[in-house]
PDB file of C-alpha atoms in Angstrom:
ATOM      1  CA  MET A 935    -101.181-110.070  31.581  1.00 43.00           C
ATOM      2  CA  ARG A 936    -101.665-112.099  28.817  1.00 47.00           C
ATOM      3  CA  PRO A 937    -103.162-115.495  29.192  1.00 49.00           C
ATOM      4  CA  HIS A 938    -100.847-118.334  28.785  1.00 53.00           C
ATOM      5  CA  ARG A 939    -103.000-120.243  25.916  1.00 66.00           C
ATOM      6  CA  GLU A 940    -103.726-116.910  23.602  1.00 85.00           C
ATOM      7  CA  THR A 941    -105.396-118.005  20.419  1.00 90.00           C
ATOM      8  CA  ILE A 942    -103.989-116.115  17.158  1.00 91.00           C
ATOM      9  CA  THR A 943    -105.124-116.249  13.730  1.00 94.00           C
ATOM     10  CA  THR A 944    -103.151-114.820  10.931  1.00 94.00           C
ATOM     11  CA  GLU A 945    -102.542-114.513   7.232  1.00 96.00           C
ATOM     12  CA  GLY A 946     -99.047-115.814   6.499  1.00 96.00           C
ATOM     13  CA  VAL A 947     -96.456-117.513   4.005  1.00 97.00           C
ATOM     14  CA  VAL A 948     -94.903-120.903   5.060  1.00 97.00           C
ATOM     15  CA  LEU A 949     -90.974-120.288   4.370  1.00 96.00           C
ATOM     16  CA  ARG A 950     -89.654-123.598   6.266  1.00 96.00           C
ATOM     17  CA  SER A 951     -91.002-126.969   7.595  1.00 94.00           C
ATOM     18  CA  LEU A 952     -88.693-129.676   9.109  1.00 93.00           C
ATOM     19  CA  PRO A 953     -89.916-132.992  10.363  1.00 90.00           C
ATOM     20  CA  TYR A 954     -89.884-133.356  14.068  1.00 88.00           C
ATOM     21  CA  ARG A 955     -90.313-136.878  15.671  1.00 82.00           C
ATOM     22  CA  ASP A 956     -92.361-139.380  14.159  1.00 82.00           C
ATOM     23  CA  ALA A 957     -95.436-137.372  12.714  1.00 84.00           C
ATOM     24  CA  ASP A 958     -94.650-133.806  13.716  1.00 89.00           C
ATOM     25  CA  LYS A 959     -93.180-130.343  11.935  1.00 91.00           C
ATOM     26  CA  ILE A 960     -91.609-127.126  12.873  1.00 93.00           C
ATOM     27  CA  VAL A 961     -92.898-124.650  10.743  1.00 94.00           C
ATOM     28  CA  THR A 962     -91.907-121.140  10.374  1.00 95.00           C
ATOM     29  CA  ILE A 963     -94.436-119.085   9.297  1.00 95.00           C
ATOM     30  CA  PHE A 964     -94.119-115.146   7.864  1.00 95.00           C
ATOM     31  CA  SER A 965     -97.021-112.857   8.744  1.00 92.00           C
ATOM     32  CA  LYS A 966     -97.415-109.171   8.581  1.00 86.00           C
ATOM     33  CA  GLU A 967     -98.754-108.725  11.897  1.00 87.00           C
ATOM     34  CA  TRP A 968     -96.343-110.987  13.762  1.00 88.00           C
ATOM     35  CA  GLY A 969     -93.335-111.438  11.560  1.00 88.00           C
ATOM     36  CA  MET A 970     -91.471-114.784  12.074  1.00 90.00           C
ATOM     37  CA  MET A 971     -93.333-117.571  14.058  1.00 91.00           C
ATOM     38  CA  THR A 972     -91.891-120.877  14.638  1.00 93.00           C
ATOM     39  CA  CYS A 973     -94.629-123.341  15.475  1.00 93.00           C
ATOM     40  CA  LEU A 974     -95.242-127.057  16.170  1.00 91.00           C
ATOM     41  CA  ALA A 975     -97.734-128.557  13.766  1.00 90.00           C
ATOM     42  CA  LYS A 976     -98.619-132.048  16.145  1.00 86.00           C
ATOM     43  CA  GLY A 977     -99.514-135.192  14.239  1.00 82.00           C
ATOM     44  CA  ILE A 978     -99.310-133.270  10.672  1.00 80.00           C
ATOM     45  CA  CYS A 979     -97.733-135.918   8.863  1.00 75.00           C
ATOM     46  CA  ARG A 980    -100.517-138.491   9.879  1.00 76.00           C
ATOM     47  CA  GLY A 981    -103.520-136.412   8.418  1.00 66.00           C
ATOM     48  CA  LYS A 982    -105.067-135.816   4.957  1.00 66.00           C
ATOM     49  CA  SER A 983    -102.982-134.426   2.101  1.00 59.00           C
ATOM     50  CA  ARG A 984    -104.664-130.806   2.625  1.00 68.00           C
ATOM     51  CA  GLU A 985    -103.470-130.627   5.945  1.00 75.00           C
ATOM     52  CA  VAL A 986     -99.605-131.525   4.999  1.00 83.00           C
ATOM     53  CA  ASN A 987    -100.187-128.927   2.109  1.00 90.00           C
ATOM     54  CA  LEU A 988    -100.849-126.345   4.930  1.00 92.00           C
ATOM     55  CA  THR A 989     -97.404-126.911   6.208  1.00 93.00           C
ATOM     56  CA  SER A 990     -95.369-126.873   3.161  1.00 94.00           C
ATOM     57  CA  PRO A 991     -92.962-124.210   1.946  1.00 97.00           C
ATOM     58  CA  LEU A 992     -94.557-121.618  -0.398  1.00 97.00           C
ATOM     59  CA  CYS A 993     -98.355-121.813   1.017  1.00 97.00           C
ATOM     60  CA  LEU A 994    -100.267-118.947   1.639  1.00 98.00           C
ATOM     61  CA  GLY A 995    -102.849-119.179   4.004  1.00 97.00           C
ATOM     62  CA  GLU A 996    -104.636-118.471   7.455  1.00 97.00           C
ATOM     63  CA  PHE A 997    -103.588-119.835  10.478  1.00 96.00           C
ATOM     64  CA  THR A 998    -104.623-120.431  13.818  1.00 94.00           C
ATOM     65  CA  LEU A 999    -102.211-121.003  16.375  1.00 94.00           C
ATOM     66  CA  PHE A1000    -102.006-121.043  20.177  1.00 90.00           C
ATOM     67  CA  LYS A1001     -99.605-118.705  21.940  1.00 85.00           C
ATOM     68  CA  GLY A1002     -98.178-120.354  25.017  1.00 76.00           C
ATOM     69  CA  ARG A1003     -95.615-119.576  27.811  1.00 77.00           C
ATOM     70  CA  THR A1004     -92.642-119.795  25.148  1.00 78.00           C
ATOM     71  CA  SER A1005     -91.999-118.366  21.752  1.00 79.00           C
ATOM     72  CA  LEU A1006     -92.921-122.020  20.118  1.00 88.00           C
ATOM     73  CA  PHE A1007     -96.636-121.641  18.814  1.00 92.00           C
ATOM     74  CA  THR A1008     -98.759-124.557  18.246  1.00 91.00           C
ATOM     75  CA  LEU A1009    -100.683-124.831  14.879  1.00 92.00           C
ATOM     76  CA  ARG A1010    -104.156-125.388  15.682  1.00 89.00           C
ATOM     77  CA  GLU A1011    -106.249-125.072  12.314  1.00 90.00           C
ATOM     78  CA  GLY A1012    -105.840-123.123   8.699  1.00 93.00           C
ATOM     79  CA  THR A1013    -106.970-122.397   5.580  1.00 94.00           C
ATOM     80  CA  ILE A1014    -105.068-122.966   2.212  1.00 95.00           C
ATOM     81  CA  TYR A1015    -105.325-119.581   0.228  1.00 97.00           C
ATOM     82  CA  SER A1016    -102.485-120.486  -2.664  1.00 97.00           C
ATOM     83  CA  LEU A1017    -100.241-123.502  -3.031  1.00 96.00           C
ATOM     84  CA  HIS A1018     -98.612-121.231  -5.976  1.00 97.00           C
ATOM     85  CA  ARG A1019     -98.811-124.413  -7.906  1.00 96.00           C
ATOM     86  CA  ALA A1020     -97.406-123.066 -10.711  1.00 97.00           C
ATOM     87  CA  ILE A1021     -94.462-122.214  -9.266  1.00 97.00           C
ATOM     88  CA  ARG A1022     -93.815-125.952  -8.049  1.00 95.00           C
ATOM     89  CA  THR A1023     -94.362-127.271 -11.575  1.00 94.00           C
ATOM     90  CA  SER A1024     -90.871-125.528 -13.039  1.00 95.00           C
ATOM     91  CA  LEU A1025     -87.429-125.872 -11.684  1.00 96.00           C
ATOM     92  CA  LEU A1026     -86.157-122.219 -12.373  1.00 96.00           C
ATOM     93  CA  ARG A1027     -89.530-120.816 -10.731  1.00 97.00           C
ATOM     94  CA  LEU A1028     -89.210-123.171  -8.085  1.00 97.00           C
ATOM     95  CA  GLU A1029     -85.474-122.190  -7.161  1.00 96.00           C
ATOM     96  CA  VAL A1030     -86.423-118.511  -7.368  1.00 97.00           C
ATOM     97  CA  GLY A1031     -89.342-118.889  -4.787  1.00 97.00           C
ATOM     98  CA  GLN A1032     -87.112-120.614  -2.318  1.00 97.00           C
ATOM     99  CA  HIS A1033     -84.856-117.768  -2.607  1.00 96.00           C
ATOM    100  CA  PHE A1034     -87.174-115.486  -1.787  1.00 97.00           C
ATOM    101  CA  LEU A1035     -88.061-117.575   1.041  1.00 96.00           C
ATOM    102  CA  SER A1036     -84.410-118.045   2.160  1.00 94.00           C
ATOM    103  CA  ALA A1037     -83.795-114.149   1.860  1.00 93.00           C
ATOM    104  CA  ILE A1038     -86.805-113.195   4.456  1.00 93.00           C
ATOM    105  CA  LEU A1039     -85.268-116.478   6.720  1.00 92.00           C
ATOM    106  CA  GLN A1040     -81.952-114.468   6.864  1.00 89.00           C
ATOM    107  CA  ARG A1041     -83.365-111.567   8.068  1.00 84.00           C
ATOM    108  CA  GLU A1042     -85.939-112.817  10.830  1.00 74.00           C
ATOM    109  CA  LYS A1043     -84.323-111.228  13.883  1.00 66.00           C
ATOM    110  CA  ARG A1044     -85.107-107.681  12.495  1.00 65.00           C
ATOM    111  CA  ALA A1045     -87.988-106.457  14.463  1.00 53.00           C
ATOM    112  CA  ASN A1046     -89.688-104.577  11.090  1.00 58.00           C
ATOM    113  CA  ILE A1047     -89.388-107.387   8.886  1.00 64.00           C
ATOM    114  CA  GLY A1048     -93.078-108.377   8.672  1.00 59.00           C
ATOM    115  CA  ASP A1049     -94.509-104.881   8.630  1.00 73.00           C
ATOM    116  CA  LEU A1050     -91.864-103.996   5.483  1.00 75.00           C
ATOM    117  CA  THR A1051     -91.212-107.171   3.334  1.00 89.00           C
ATOM    118  CA  TYR A1052     -94.698-109.404   3.914  1.00 93.00           C
ATOM    119  CA  PRO A1053     -96.658-107.262   1.266  1.00 93.00           C
ATOM    120  CA  LEU A1054     -93.547-107.677  -1.081  1.00 94.00           C
ATOM    121  CA  LEU A1055     -93.220-111.461  -0.545  1.00 96.00           C
ATOM    122  CA  LYS A1056     -96.999-111.884  -0.982  1.00 96.00           C
ATOM    123  CA  GLN A1057     -96.780-110.070  -4.300  1.00 96.00           C
ATOM    124  CA  TYR A1058     -93.813-111.389  -5.981  1.00 97.00           C
ATOM    125  CA  LEU A1059     -94.592-115.037  -5.240  1.00 98.00           C
ATOM    126  CA  LYS A1060     -98.110-114.397  -7.190  1.00 97.00           C
ATOM    127  CA  ALA A1061     -96.191-112.670  -9.942  1.00 96.00           C
ATOM    128  CA  LEU A1062     -93.629-115.527 -10.302  1.00 97.00           C
ATOM    129  CA  CYS A1063     -96.576-118.140 -10.944  1.00 96.00           C
ATOM    130  CA  HIS A1064     -96.908-116.186 -14.607  1.00 94.00           C
ATOM    131  CA  PHE A1065     -93.600-113.737 -15.014  1.00 94.00           C
ATOM    132  CA  PRO A1066     -92.016-114.754 -18.099  1.00 91.00           C
ATOM    133  CA  ASP A1067     -88.443-114.140 -17.051  1.00 91.00           C
ATOM    134  CA  PRO A1068     -87.837-115.688 -13.066  1.00 93.00           C
ATOM    135  CA  LEU A1069     -84.499-114.247 -12.999  1.00 92.00           C
ATOM    136  CA  LEU A1070     -85.199-110.675 -13.798  1.00 92.00           C
ATOM    137  CA  LEU A1071     -88.252-111.067 -11.431  1.00 94.00           C
ATOM    138  CA  GLN A1072     -85.794-112.407  -8.768  1.00 95.00           C
ATOM    139  CA  MET A1073     -83.238-109.185  -9.084  1.00 94.00           C
ATOM    140  CA  SER A1074     -86.317-107.102  -8.926  1.00 94.00           C
ATOM    141  CA  PHE A1075     -87.422-108.977  -5.667  1.00 95.00           C
ATOM    142  CA  ASP A1076     -83.517-108.604  -4.066  1.00 95.00           C
ATOM    143  CA  ILE A1077     -82.928-105.036  -4.767  1.00 94.00           C
ATOM    144  CA  LYS A1078     -86.560-104.142  -3.264  1.00 93.00           C
ATOM    145  CA  LEU A1079     -85.837-106.405  -0.063  1.00 93.00           C
ATOM    146  CA  MET A1080     -82.535-104.689   0.497  1.00 92.00           C
ATOM    147  CA  THR A1081     -83.994-101.340  -0.246  1.00 90.00           C
ATOM    148  CA  ALA A1082     -86.922-102.022   2.283  1.00 88.00           C
ATOM    149  CA  GLN A1083     -84.501-103.222   5.209  1.00 86.00           C
ATOM    150  CA  GLY A1084     -82.270-100.404   4.656  1.00 86.00           C
ATOM    151  CA  GLU A1085     -79.122-102.314   3.222  1.00 89.00           C
ATOM    152  CA  PHE A1086     -78.886 -99.921   0.000  1.00 87.00           C
ATOM    153  CA  LEU A1087     -80.403 -97.542  -1.881  1.00 90.00           C
ATOM    154  CA  LEU A1088     -79.999 -97.377  -5.483  1.00 94.00           C
ATOM    155  CA  GLU A1089     -79.969 -93.628  -7.378  1.00 95.00           C
ATOM    156  CA  PRO A1090     -79.075 -92.255 -10.766  1.00 96.00           C
ATOM    157  CA  LEU A1091     -76.914 -89.749  -9.246  1.00 97.00           C
ATOM    158  CA  CYS A1092     -73.894 -90.281  -6.633  1.00 97.00           C
ATOM    159  CA  GLN A1093     -75.254 -89.840  -3.066  1.00 95.00           C
ATOM    160  CA  ARG A1094     -72.008 -88.442  -2.131  1.00 96.00           C
ATOM    161  CA  CYS A1095     -71.390 -85.531  -4.235  1.00 96.00           C
ATOM    162  CA  ARG A1096     -74.887 -85.224  -6.000  1.00 95.00           C
ATOM    163  CA  ARG A1097     -73.020 -84.434  -9.231  1.00 95.00           C
ATOM    164  CA  TYR A1098     -72.115 -87.264 -11.325  1.00 97.00           C
ATOM    165  CA  PRO A1099     -73.837 -90.575 -12.348  1.00 96.00           C
ATOM    166  CA  ALA A1100     -73.502 -93.613 -10.194  1.00 97.00           C
ATOM    167  CA  HIS A1101     -72.969 -96.888 -11.063  1.00 96.00           C
ATOM    168  CA  ILE A1102     -70.653 -98.304  -7.763  1.00 96.00           C
ATOM    169  CA  LEU A1103     -72.465 -99.317  -4.473  1.00 95.00           C
ATOM    170  CA  CYS A1104     -70.338 -98.254  -1.543  1.00 93.00           C
ATOM    171  CA  GLY A1105     -71.479 -99.251   1.855  1.00 88.00           C
ATOM    172  CA  GLY A1106     -75.171 -99.419   0.537  1.00 90.00           C
ATOM    173  CA  GLU A1107     -74.494 -95.769  -1.328  1.00 94.00           C
ATOM    174  CA  SER A1108     -75.110 -94.948  -4.668  1.00 96.00           C
ATOM    175  CA  CYS A1109     -71.432 -93.746  -5.746  1.00 97.00           C
ATOM    176  CA  CYS A1110     -69.767 -92.098  -8.911  1.00 97.00           C
ATOM    177  CA  VAL A1111     -66.228 -93.242  -9.594  1.00 95.00           C
ATOM    178  CA  ARG A1112     -64.458 -90.054  -8.243  1.00 96.00           C
ATOM    179  CA  CYS A1113     -66.314 -90.831  -4.421  1.00 96.00           C
ATOM    180  CA  ALA A1114     -66.302 -94.886  -4.554  1.00 95.00           C
ATOM    181  CA  SER A1115     -63.888 -96.531  -2.290  1.00 92.00           C
ATOM    182  CA  PRO A1116     -61.678 -99.310  -3.813  1.00 92.00           C
ATOM    183  CA  SER A1117     -63.987-101.879  -2.156  1.00 91.00           C
ATOM    184  CA  GLY A1118     -67.246-101.009  -4.072  1.00 93.00           C
ATOM    185  CA  GLU A1119     -69.128-102.989  -6.185  1.00 93.00           C
ATOM    186  CA  SER A1120     -69.026-101.488  -9.466  1.00 95.00           C
ATOM    187  CA  PHE A1121     -71.477-102.045 -12.481  1.00 95.00           C
ATOM    188  CA  LEU A1122     -71.548-101.319 -16.222  1.00 93.00           C
ATOM    189  CA  LYS A1123     -73.739 -98.515 -17.281  1.00 93.00           C
ATOM    190  CA  GLU A1124     -76.145-100.358 -18.898  1.00 91.00           C
ATOM    191  CA  GLU A1125     -76.358-103.046 -15.769  1.00 92.00           C
ATOM    192  CA  TRP A1126     -77.162 -99.979 -13.278  1.00 95.00           C
ATOM    193  CA  GLU A1127     -79.981 -98.627 -15.855  1.00 92.00           C
ATOM    194  CA  LEU A1128     -81.594-102.217 -15.432  1.00 92.00           C
ATOM    195  CA  LEU A1129     -80.879-102.409 -11.639  1.00 93.00           C
ATOM    196  CA  LEU A1130     -82.622 -98.763 -11.229  1.00 94.00           C
ATOM    197  CA  ARG A1131     -85.640 -99.709 -13.776  1.00 91.00           C
ATOM    198  CA  CYS A1132     -86.136-103.383 -11.521  1.00 90.00           C
ATOM    199  CA  GLY A1133     -85.896-101.490  -8.220  1.00 89.00           C
ATOM    200  CA  GLN A1134     -87.848 -98.096  -9.058  1.00 88.00           C
ATOM    201  CA  ALA A1135     -90.687 -99.984 -11.208  1.00 88.00           C
ATOM    202  CA  ARG A1136     -94.207-100.166  -9.476  1.00 85.00           C
ATOM    203  CA  GLN A1137     -95.936-102.318 -11.651  1.00 88.00           C
ATOM    204  CA  PHE A1138     -94.926-105.838 -12.892  1.00 89.00           C
ATOM    205  CA  SER A1139     -95.980-104.443 -16.143  1.00 85.00           C
ATOM    206  CA  LYS A1140     -92.905-101.731 -16.507  1.00 83.00           C
ATOM    207  CA  ILE A1141     -90.278-104.618 -16.045  1.00 85.00           C
ATOM    208  CA  TRP A1142     -92.434-107.297 -17.744  1.00 81.00           C
ATOM    209  CA  ALA A1143     -91.224-106.705 -21.443  1.00 77.00           C
ATOM    210  CA  GLU A1144     -87.627-106.346 -20.036  1.00 75.00           C
ATOM    211  CA  ASN A1145     -85.282-109.564 -21.162  1.00 71.00           C
ATOM    212  CA  LEU A1146     -82.280-110.104 -19.196  1.00 74.00           C
ATOM    213  CA  PRO A1147     -79.555-110.131 -21.714  1.00 75.00           C
ATOM    214  CA  LYS A1148     -77.063-113.282 -21.969  1.00 75.00           C
ATOM    215  CA  ASP A1149     -74.269-111.694 -20.505  1.00 74.00           C
ATOM    216  CA  MET A1150     -75.906-110.270 -18.169  1.00 78.00           C
ATOM    217  CA  ILE A1151     -77.190-113.101 -16.656  1.00 83.00           C
ATOM    218  CA  GLY A1152     -74.485-113.330 -14.151  1.00 89.00           C
ATOM    219  CA  LEU A1153     -75.674-109.681 -12.759  1.00 91.00           C
ATOM    220  CA  ALA A1154     -78.763-111.315 -11.349  1.00 90.00           C
ATOM    221  CA  GLU A1155     -76.328-113.811  -9.513  1.00 90.00           C
ATOM    222  CA  ARG A1156     -74.431-110.867  -8.401  1.00 91.00           C
ATOM    223  CA  ILE A1157     -77.228-109.401  -6.524  1.00 92.00           C
ATOM    224  CA  ARG A1158     -78.581-112.572  -5.348  1.00 90.00           C
ATOM    225  CA  LYS A1159     -75.495-112.792  -3.371  1.00 89.00           C
ATOM    226  CA  MET A1160     -75.775-109.186  -2.218  1.00 88.00           C
ATOM    227  CA  THR A1161     -79.148-110.351  -0.882  1.00 87.00           C
ATOM    228  CA  GLU A1162     -77.485-113.536   0.835  1.00 84.00           C
ATOM    229  CA  ARG A1163     -74.933-111.567   2.495  1.00 81.00           C
ATOM    230  CA  GLY A1164     -77.676-109.312   3.827  1.00 67.00           C
ATOM    231  CA  ASN A1165     -76.142-106.080   2.953  1.00 48.00           C
ATOM    232  CA  ALA A1166     -74.566-104.304  -0.428  1.00 43.00           C
TER     233      ALA A1166
END
């Protein structure tokens, strides 16, 4: 039997921070080992600015917490690794960064959320600080997140017939026009090719030179909405 006051130290990213009572905060931390952790930061608002920053969304750090009888942890102390300040200096980068956090929060009840997506979130937050096109990076993140969670899989060929080029998403599958259902999400050929490059690139340098054409900015919005729905 575990002790009621087990101490846990883990690396994590702050996803959400809500005021509680006069000087406390309820903080949601995302870590690889523990997934989503909700903790109480007692008296944090009376502390120094560094202590307050530790509980701000987008903060990457090491957190030491008490695990009590309930699912609510208590934050004891922590060390800031990065506040991702470059993200905070640009409205667009900040909006994309907040979207990353929201997309993870929407999947908080999934048992494997930490193992599959913590390294992805950490990698993309770091890249967002300097990547030239935040919307392109957002689209790549969304595709990889939904792929990691088994929500869809982008393929060049139809997954049903394995004969014709795919450009329609149906129930998470890549389909050709012959196999797709009327309710499928259809894309133009050049849109599908861009989605494939964004989803399959293993290095940011592979999509660094890509520019999201003005007539395809809506594509990033379509993928974002899919991510928010939690499926394709």
